[in-house]
Short mmCIF file of C-alpha atoms and ligand atoms in Angstrom, two decimals:
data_model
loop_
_atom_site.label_atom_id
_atom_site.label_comp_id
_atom_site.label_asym_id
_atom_site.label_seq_id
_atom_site.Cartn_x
_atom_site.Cartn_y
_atom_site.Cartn_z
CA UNK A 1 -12.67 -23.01 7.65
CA UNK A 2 -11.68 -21.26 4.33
CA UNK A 3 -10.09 -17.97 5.34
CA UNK A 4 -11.72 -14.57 3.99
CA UNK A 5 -9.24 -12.86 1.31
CA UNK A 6 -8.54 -9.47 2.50
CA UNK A 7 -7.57 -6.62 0.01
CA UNK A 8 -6.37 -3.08 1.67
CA UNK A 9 -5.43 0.13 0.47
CA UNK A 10 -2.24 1.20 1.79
CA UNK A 11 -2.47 4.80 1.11
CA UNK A 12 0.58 6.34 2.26
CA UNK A 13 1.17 10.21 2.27
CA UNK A 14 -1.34 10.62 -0.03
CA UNK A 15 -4.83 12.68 -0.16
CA UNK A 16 -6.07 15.40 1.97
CA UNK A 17 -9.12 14.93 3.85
CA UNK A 18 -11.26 16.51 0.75
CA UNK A 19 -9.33 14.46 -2.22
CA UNK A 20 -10.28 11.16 0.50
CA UNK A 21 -13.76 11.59 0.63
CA UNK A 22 -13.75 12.09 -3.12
CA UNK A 23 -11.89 9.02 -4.26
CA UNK A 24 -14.37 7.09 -1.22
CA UNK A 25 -17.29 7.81 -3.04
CA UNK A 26 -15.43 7.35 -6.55
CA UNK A 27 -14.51 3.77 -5.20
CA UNK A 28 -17.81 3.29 -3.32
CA UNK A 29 -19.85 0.98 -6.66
CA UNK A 30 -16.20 -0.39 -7.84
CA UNK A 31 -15.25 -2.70 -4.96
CA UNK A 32 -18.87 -4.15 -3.51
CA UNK A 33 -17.97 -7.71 -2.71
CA UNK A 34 -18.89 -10.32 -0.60
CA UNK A 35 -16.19 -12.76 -0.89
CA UNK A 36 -13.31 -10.05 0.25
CA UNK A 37 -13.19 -7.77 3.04
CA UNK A 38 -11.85 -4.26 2.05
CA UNK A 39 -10.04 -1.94 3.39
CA UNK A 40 -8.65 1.45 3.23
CA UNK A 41 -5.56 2.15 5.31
CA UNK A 42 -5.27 6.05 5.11
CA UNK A 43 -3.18 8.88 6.54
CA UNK A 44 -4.16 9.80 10.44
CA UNK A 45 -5.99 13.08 8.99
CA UNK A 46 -8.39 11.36 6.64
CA UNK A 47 -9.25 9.10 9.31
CA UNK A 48 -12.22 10.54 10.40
CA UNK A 49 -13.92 11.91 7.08
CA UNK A 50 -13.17 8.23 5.73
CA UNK A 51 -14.91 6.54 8.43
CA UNK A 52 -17.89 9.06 7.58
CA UNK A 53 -17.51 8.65 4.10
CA UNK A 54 -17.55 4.64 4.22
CA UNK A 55 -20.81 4.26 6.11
CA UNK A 56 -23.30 2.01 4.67
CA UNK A 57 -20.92 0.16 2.51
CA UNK A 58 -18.69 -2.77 3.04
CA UNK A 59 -15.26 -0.85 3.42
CA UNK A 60 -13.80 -0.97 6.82
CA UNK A 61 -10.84 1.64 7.81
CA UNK A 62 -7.41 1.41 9.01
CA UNK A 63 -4.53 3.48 10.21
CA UNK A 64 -1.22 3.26 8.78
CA UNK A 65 0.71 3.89 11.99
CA UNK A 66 -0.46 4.46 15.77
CA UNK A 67 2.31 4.80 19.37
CA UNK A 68 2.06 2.01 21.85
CA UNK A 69 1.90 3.81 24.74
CA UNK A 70 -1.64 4.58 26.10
CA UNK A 71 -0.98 8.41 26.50
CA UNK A 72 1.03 11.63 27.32
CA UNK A 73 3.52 13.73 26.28
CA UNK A 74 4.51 11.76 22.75
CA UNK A 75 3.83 14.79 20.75
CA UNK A 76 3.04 13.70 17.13
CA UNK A 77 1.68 10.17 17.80
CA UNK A 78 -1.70 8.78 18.09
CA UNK A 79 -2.73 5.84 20.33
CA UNK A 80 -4.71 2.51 19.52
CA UNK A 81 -7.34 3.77 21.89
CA UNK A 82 -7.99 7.03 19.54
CA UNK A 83 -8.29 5.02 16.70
CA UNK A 84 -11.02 2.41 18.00
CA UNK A 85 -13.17 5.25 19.49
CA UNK A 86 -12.45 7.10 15.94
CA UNK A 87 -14.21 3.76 14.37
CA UNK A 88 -10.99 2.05 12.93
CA UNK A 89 -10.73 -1.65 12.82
CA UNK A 90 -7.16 -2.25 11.06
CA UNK A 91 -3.76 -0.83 11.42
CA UNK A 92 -0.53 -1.12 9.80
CA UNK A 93 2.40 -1.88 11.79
CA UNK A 94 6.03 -2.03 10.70
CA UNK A 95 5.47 -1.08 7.30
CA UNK A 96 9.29 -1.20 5.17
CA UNK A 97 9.14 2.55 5.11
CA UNK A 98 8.60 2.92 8.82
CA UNK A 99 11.57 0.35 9.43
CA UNK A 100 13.76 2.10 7.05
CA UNK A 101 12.91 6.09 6.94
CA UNK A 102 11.51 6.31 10.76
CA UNK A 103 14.03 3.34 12.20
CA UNK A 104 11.14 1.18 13.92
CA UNK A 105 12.94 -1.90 14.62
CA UNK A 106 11.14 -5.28 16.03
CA UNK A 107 11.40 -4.10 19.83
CA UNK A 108 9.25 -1.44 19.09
CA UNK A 109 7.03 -3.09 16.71
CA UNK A 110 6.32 -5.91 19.12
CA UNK A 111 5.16 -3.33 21.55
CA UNK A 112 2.76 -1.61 19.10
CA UNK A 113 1.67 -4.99 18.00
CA UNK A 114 0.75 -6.08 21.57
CA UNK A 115 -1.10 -3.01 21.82
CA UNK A 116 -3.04 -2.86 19.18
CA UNK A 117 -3.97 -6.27 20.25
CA UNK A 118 -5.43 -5.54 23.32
CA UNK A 119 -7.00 -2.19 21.91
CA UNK A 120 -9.44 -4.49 20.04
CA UNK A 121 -7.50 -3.98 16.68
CA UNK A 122 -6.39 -5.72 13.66
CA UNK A 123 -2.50 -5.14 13.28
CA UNK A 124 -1.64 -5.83 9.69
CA UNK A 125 2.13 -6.93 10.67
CA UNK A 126 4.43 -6.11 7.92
CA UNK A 127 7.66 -8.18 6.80
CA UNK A 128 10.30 -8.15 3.79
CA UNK A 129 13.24 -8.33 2.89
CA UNK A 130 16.01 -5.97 0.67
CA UNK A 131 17.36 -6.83 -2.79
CA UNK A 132 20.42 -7.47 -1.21
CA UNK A 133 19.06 -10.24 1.29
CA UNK A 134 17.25 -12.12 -1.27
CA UNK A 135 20.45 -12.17 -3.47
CA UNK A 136 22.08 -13.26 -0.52
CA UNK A 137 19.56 -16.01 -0.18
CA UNK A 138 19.17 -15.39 3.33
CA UNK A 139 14.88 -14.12 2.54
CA UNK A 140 13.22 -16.91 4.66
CA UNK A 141 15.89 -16.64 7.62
CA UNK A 142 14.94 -13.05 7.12
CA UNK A 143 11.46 -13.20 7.48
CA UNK A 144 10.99 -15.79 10.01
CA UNK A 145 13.43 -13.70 12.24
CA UNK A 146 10.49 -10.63 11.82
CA UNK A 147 7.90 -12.64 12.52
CA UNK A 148 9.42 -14.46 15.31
CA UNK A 149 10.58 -10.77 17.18
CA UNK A 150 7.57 -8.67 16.41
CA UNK A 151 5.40 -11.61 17.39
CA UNK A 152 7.10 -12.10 21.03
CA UNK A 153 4.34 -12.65 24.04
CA UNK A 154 1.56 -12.50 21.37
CA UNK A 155 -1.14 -15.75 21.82
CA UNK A 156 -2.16 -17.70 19.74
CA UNK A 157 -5.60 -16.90 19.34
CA UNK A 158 -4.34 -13.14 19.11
CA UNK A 159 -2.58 -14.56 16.03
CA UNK A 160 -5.54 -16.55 14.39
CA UNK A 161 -7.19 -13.38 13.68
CA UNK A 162 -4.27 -11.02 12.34
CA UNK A 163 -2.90 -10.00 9.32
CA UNK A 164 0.63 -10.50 8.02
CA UNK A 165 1.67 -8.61 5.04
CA UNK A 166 4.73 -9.81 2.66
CA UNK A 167 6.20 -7.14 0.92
CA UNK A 168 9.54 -7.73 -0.27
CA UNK A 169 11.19 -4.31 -0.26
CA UNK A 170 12.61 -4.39 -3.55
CA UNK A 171 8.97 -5.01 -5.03
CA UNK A 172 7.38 -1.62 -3.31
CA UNK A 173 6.53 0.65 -5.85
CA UNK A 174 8.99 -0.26 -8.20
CA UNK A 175 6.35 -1.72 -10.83
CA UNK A 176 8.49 -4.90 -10.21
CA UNK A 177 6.20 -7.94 -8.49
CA UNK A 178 7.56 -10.71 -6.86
CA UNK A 179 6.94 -13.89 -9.00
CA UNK A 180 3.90 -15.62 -8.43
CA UNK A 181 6.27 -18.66 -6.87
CA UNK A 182 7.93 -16.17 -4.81
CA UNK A 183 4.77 -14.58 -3.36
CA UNK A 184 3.97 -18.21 -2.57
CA UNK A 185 7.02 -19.97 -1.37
CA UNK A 186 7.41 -17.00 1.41
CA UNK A 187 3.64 -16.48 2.37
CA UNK A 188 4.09 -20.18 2.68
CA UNK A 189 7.01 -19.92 4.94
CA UNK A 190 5.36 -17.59 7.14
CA UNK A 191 2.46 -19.51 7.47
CA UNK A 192 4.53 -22.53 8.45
CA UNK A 193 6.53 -20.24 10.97
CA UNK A 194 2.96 -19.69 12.33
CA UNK A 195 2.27 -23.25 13.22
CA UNK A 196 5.84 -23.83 14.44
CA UNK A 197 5.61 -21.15 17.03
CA UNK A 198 1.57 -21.83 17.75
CA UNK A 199 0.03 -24.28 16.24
CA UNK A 200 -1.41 -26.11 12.77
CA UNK A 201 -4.99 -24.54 13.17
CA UNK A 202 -3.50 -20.80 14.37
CA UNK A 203 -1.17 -20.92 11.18
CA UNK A 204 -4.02 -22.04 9.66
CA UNK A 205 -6.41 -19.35 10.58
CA UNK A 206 -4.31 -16.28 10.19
CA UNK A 207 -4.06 -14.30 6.89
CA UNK A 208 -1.68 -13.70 4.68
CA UNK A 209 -1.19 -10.72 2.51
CA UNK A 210 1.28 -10.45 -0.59
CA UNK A 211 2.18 -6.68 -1.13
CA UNK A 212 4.66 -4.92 -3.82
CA UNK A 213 3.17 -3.53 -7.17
CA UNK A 214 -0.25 -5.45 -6.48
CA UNK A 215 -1.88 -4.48 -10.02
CA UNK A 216 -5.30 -5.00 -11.75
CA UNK A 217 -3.21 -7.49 -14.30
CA UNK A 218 -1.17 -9.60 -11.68
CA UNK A 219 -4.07 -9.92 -8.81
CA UNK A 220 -5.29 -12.78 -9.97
CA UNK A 221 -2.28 -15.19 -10.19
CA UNK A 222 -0.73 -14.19 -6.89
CA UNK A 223 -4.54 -14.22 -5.02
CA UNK A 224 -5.07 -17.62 -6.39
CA UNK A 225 -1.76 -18.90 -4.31
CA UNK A 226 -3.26 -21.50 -1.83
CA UNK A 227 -1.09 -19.18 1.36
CA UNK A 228 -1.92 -15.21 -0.36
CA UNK A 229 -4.74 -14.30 1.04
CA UNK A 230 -5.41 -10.92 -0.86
CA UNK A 231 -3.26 -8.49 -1.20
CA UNK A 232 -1.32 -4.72 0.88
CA UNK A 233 -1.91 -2.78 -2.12
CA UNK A 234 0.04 0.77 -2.43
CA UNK A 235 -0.21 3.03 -5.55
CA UNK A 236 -3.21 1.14 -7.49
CA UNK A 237 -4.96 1.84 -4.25
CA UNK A 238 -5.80 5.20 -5.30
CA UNK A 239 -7.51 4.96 -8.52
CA UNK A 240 -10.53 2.89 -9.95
CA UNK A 241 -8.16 -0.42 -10.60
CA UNK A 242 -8.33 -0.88 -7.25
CA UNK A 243 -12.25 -2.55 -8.06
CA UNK A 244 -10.27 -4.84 -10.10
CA UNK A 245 -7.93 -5.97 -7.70
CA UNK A 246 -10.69 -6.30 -5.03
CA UNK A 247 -12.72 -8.10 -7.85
CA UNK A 248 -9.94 -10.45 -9.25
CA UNK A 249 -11.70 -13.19 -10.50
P1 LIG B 301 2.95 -0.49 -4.19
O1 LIG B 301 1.71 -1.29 -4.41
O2 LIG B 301 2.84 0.93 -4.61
O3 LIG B 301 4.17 -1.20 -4.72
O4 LIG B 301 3.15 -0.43 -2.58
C1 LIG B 301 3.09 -1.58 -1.85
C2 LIG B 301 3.04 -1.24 -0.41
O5 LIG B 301 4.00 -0.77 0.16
C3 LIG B 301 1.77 -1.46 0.29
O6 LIG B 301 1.95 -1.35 1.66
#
């Protein structure tokens, strides 16, 4: 079965709840499509006006972040199970700049994953590596090694229908994409991870996102990859070219 391409808004620490209802309904005509889901990851506070705001059109909602524990005295976080009953369907885990600023390592991120899991959510899993590894030329050991921890005691069919995001680091809003062949060749690897750990038809069932300066120009090339399966897209999120990366053909 072909696999849906899946295009999300990663919108960081950005918008207040007012500014996120305004660029919903700016959006709103710009990225109708029926051959790619869409989605708009947004800061815990815009949560619920965004849910509001996207009803009636094809745009589902995510979270950027959420705790893995079901409740109590974490004072701050936010748990998978206020998320579903807020109406989101996605959620970002183990994001670069949660790894690096906010020191989630895979432990943790294996535990959120698992949780989200059995919340009834979408994890959009997260791997990359620095500058410095990919001169190295240690990127796919990298990555595998990710993919491998964060995806500990998760099943198979959990797997089929999840997300994993490729952002090399050194491509996050830097304005500097990873080639086309790069996209590929590690989307690829990750994929073939996937079937090594599961199976041939989990690898390939789950998606595969390639994320780093995601633009209206380079969507295209890098959706067209036979393993990208749409793209984790950070500052073109927020303004109309996002309807061009969600409409790349
Ligand atoms: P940019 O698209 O701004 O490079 O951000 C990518 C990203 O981190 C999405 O999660």
């Amino acid at each position: 079965m072909a696999r849906k391409k899946i295009v999300a808004g990663n919108w960081k620490m950005n918008m207040t709840p007012s500014q996120a209802v305004e660029l919903v309904n700016t959006l709103k005509p710009l990225v109708v499509s029926d051959d790619v889901e869409v989605v708009y990851c947004v800061p815990a506070i815009d949560i619920v006006p965004v849910v509001e705001a996207v009803k009636g059109s094809n745009v589902t909602v995510g979270a950027e972040n959420m705790y893995f524990e079901d409740k109590g005295a974490y004072t701050g976080e936010i748990s998978a199970e206020m998320l579903v009953d807020a109406g989101v369907k996605y959620v970002i885990i183990g994001h670069s700049e949660r790894r690096d600023y906010f020191k989630e390592d895979d432990a943790l991120l294996n535990k959120k994953v698992k949780k989200a899991l059995e919340a009834g959510l979408v994890p959009i899993l997260c791997c990359g590596e620095s500058l410095e590894q990919r001169e190295m030329g240690v990127t796919l050991d990298w990555i595998r090694l990710q993919i491998k921890s964060d995806l500990q005691g998760v099943s198979a069919s959990q797997v089929a229908g999840m997300v994993i995001a490729y952002e090399p680091i050194w491509a996050i809003g830097t304005g500097k994409t990873a080639t086309t062949e790069q996209a590929q060749e590690v989307c690829k690897a990750i994929r073939d991870t996937i079937a090594e750990i599961y199976d041939a038809s989990t690898a390939d069932a789950v998606r595969i996102q390639y994320g780093g300066s995601v633009n209206a120009a380079n969507a295209n090339e890098l959706f067209s990859q036979p393993d990208i399966d749409g793209g984790l897209v950070g500052g073109a999120s927020l303004k109309a070219d996002f309807g061009k990366i969600v409409n790349y053909k």
